[in-house]
CSV table of C-alpha atoms in Angstrom, one decimal:
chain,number,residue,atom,x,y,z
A,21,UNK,CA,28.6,4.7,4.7
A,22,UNK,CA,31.5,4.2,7.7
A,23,UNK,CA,30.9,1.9,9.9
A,24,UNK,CA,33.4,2.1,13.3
A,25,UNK,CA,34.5,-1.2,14.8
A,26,UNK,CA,36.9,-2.1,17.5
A,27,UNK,CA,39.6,-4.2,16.8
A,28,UNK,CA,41.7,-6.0,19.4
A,29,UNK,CA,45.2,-8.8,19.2
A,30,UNK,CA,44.3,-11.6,21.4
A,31,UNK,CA,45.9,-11.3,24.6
A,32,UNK,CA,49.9,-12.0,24.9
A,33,UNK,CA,50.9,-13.3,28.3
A,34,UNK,CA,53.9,-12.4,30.0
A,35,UNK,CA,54.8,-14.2,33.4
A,36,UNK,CA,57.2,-12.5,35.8
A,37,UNK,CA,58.3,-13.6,39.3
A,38,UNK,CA,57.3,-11.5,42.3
A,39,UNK,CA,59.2,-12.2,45.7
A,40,UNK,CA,58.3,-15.2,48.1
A,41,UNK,CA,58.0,-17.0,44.6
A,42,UNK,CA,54.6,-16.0,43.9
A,43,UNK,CA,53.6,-15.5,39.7
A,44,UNK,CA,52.2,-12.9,38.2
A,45,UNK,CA,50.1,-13.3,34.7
A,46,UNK,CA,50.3,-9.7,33.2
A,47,UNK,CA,48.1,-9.8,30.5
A,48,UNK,CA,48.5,-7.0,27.4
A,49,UNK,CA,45.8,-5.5,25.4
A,50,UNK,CA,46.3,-3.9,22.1
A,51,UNK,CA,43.3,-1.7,20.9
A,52,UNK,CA,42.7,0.4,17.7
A,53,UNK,CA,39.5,1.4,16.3
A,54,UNK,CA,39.4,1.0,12.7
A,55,UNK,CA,36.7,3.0,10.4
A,56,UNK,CA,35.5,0.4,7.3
A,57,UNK,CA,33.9,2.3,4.8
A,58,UNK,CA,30.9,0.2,3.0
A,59,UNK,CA,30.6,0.9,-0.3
A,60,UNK,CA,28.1,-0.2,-3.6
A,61,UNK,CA,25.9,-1.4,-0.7
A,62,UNK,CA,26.5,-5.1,-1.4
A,63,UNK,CA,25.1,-4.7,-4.9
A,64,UNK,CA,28.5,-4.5,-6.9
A,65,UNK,CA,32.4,-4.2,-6.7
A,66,UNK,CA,34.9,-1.5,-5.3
A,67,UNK,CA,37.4,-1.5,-7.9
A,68,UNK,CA,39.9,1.3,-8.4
A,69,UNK,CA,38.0,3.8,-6.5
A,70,UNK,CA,34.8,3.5,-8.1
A,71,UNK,CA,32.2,0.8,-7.8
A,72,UNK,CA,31.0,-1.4,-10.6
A,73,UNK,CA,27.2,-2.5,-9.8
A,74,UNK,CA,25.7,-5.8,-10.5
A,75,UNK,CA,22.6,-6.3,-11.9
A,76,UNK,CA,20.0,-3.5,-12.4
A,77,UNK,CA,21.6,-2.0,-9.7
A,78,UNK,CA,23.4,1.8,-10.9
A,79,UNK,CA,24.5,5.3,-9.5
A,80,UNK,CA,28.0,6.1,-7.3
A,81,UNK,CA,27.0,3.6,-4.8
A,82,UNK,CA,24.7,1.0,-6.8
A,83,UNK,CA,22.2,2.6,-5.1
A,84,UNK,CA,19.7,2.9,-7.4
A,85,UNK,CA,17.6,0.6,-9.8
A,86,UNK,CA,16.9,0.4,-13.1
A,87,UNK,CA,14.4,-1.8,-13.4
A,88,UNK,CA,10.4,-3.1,-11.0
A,89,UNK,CA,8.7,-6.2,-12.1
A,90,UNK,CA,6.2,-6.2,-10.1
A,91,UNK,CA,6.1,-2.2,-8.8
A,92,UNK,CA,6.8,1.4,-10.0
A,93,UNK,CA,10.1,3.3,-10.2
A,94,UNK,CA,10.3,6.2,-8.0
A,95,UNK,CA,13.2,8.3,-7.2
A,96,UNK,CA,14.9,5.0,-8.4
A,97,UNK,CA,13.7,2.6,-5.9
A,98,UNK,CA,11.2,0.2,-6.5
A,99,UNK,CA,7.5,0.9,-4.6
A,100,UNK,CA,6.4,-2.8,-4.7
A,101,UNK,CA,3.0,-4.0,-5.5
A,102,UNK,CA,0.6,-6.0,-2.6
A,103,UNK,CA,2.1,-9.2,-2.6
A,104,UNK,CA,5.5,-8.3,-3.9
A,105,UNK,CA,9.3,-7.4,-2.6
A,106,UNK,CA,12.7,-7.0,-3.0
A,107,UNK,CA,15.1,-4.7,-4.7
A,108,UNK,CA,13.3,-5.3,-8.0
A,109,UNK,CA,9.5,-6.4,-6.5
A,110,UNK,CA,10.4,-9.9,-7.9
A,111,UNK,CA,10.2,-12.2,-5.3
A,112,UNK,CA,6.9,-13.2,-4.1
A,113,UNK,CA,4.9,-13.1,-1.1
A,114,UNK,CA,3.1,-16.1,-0.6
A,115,UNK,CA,0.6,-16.2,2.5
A,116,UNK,CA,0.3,-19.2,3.0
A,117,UNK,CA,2.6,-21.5,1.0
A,118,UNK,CA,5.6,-21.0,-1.0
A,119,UNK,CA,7.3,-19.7,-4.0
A,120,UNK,CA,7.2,-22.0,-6.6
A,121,UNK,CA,10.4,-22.5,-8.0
A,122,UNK,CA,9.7,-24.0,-10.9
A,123,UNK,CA,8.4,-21.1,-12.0
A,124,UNK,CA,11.2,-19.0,-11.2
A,125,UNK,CA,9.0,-18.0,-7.8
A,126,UNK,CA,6.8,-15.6,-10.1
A,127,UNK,CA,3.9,-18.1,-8.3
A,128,UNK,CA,3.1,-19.4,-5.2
A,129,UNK,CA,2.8,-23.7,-4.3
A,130,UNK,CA,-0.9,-23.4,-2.1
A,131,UNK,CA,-1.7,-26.0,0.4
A,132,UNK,CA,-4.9,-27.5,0.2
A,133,UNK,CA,-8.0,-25.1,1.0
A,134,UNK,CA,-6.2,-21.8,-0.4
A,135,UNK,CA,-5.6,-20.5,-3.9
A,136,UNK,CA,-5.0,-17.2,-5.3
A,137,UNK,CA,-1.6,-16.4,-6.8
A,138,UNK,CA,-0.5,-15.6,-3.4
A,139,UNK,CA,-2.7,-18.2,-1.5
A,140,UNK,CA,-4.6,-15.4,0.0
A,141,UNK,CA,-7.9,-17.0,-0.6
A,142,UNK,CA,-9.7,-20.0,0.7
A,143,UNK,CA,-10.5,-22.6,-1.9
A,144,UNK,CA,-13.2,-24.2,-0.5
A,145,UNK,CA,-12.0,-27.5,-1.6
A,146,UNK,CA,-9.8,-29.9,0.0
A,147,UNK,CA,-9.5,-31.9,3.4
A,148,UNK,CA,-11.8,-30.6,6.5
A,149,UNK,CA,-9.5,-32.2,9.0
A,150,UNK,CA,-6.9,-30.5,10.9
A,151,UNK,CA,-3.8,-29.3,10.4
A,152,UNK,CA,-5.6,-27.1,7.7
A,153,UNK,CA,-6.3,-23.8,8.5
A,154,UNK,CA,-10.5,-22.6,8.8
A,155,UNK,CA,-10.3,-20.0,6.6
A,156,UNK,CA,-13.7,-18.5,6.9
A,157,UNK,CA,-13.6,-17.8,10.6
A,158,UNK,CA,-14.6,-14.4,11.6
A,159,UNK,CA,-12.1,-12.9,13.8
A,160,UNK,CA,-13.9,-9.8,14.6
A,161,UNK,CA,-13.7,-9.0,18.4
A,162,UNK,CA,-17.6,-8.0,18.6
A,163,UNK,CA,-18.2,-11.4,16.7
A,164,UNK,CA,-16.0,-13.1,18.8
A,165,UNK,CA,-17.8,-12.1,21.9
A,166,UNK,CA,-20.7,-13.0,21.0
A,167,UNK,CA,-20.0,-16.7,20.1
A,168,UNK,CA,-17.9,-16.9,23.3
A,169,UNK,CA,-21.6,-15.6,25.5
A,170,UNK,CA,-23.5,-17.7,23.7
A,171,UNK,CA,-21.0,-20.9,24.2
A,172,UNK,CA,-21.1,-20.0,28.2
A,173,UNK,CA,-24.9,-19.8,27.5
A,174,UNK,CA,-25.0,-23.3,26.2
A,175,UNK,CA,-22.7,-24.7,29.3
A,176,UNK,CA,-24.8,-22.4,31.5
A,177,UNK,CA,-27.8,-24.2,30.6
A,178,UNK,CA,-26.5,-28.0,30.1
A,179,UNK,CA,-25.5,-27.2,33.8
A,180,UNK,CA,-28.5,-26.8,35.3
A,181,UNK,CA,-30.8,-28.5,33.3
């Protein structure tokens, strides 16, 4: 891969005098556009024309893997299971939470009312005060719109009772 940047020196002043003892600041760019060539895609070392990969990581560039944790191999890239990323599907995907690092992140730390190995599920138990989430509401719009007539129902009626 090339990637094309432009380089510049910073600016070298030069004053010279102009008649009725007026300056002038003369200011002098030096441009050059320089092509850097990225190789082993940040998964190994360029050494003597060849790169040396890291890891599971193989092929001219590293661009390929050699191993999934939590996925399937194809074409030597890692198709990730539901819940998991990264070059080798190892890091988790907590939604609501956060890798537990204690357990090298292969499990998520769930806040009270959710569980589930990625606390994707609501637990039913815990505090029923705010800040924690509801996490049986129906978001649905046709549901939604109904609970918002019947609300303005309610007022409707309160009103001119």
């Amino acid at each position: 891969m090339a990637v094309h940047s432009l380089h510049y020196e910073h600016p070298k002043p030069s004053i010279s005098l102009m008649n009725n003892n007026t300056s002038a600041i003369e200011i002098h760019f030096k441009f050059e556009i320089v092509e850097v060539i990225i190789q082993c895609n940040d998964r190994g070392e360029f050494r003597n024309g060849q790169c040396h990969c890291a890891g599971h990581f193989f092929g001219s560039q590293c661009q390929y893997v050699s191993r999934c944790d939590y996925g399937k191999r194809k074409n030597g890239r890692c198709l990730c299971d539901k819940g998991w990323k990264g070059d080798y599907c190892h890091d988790i995907i907590c939604q609501h939470g956060y890798p537990d690092v204690n357990n090298k992140s292969k499990s998520c730390v769930c806040p009270a009312r959710f569980t589930g190995a990625h606390c994707d599920r609501c637990s039913q138990k815990g505090p029923k005060i705010r800040p924690y989430p509801e996490c049986n509401i129906d978001v649905s719009k046709s549901k939604a719109k109904l609970q918002r007539q019947e609300a303005e129902t309610q007022v409707n009626t309160i009103l001119y009772y």
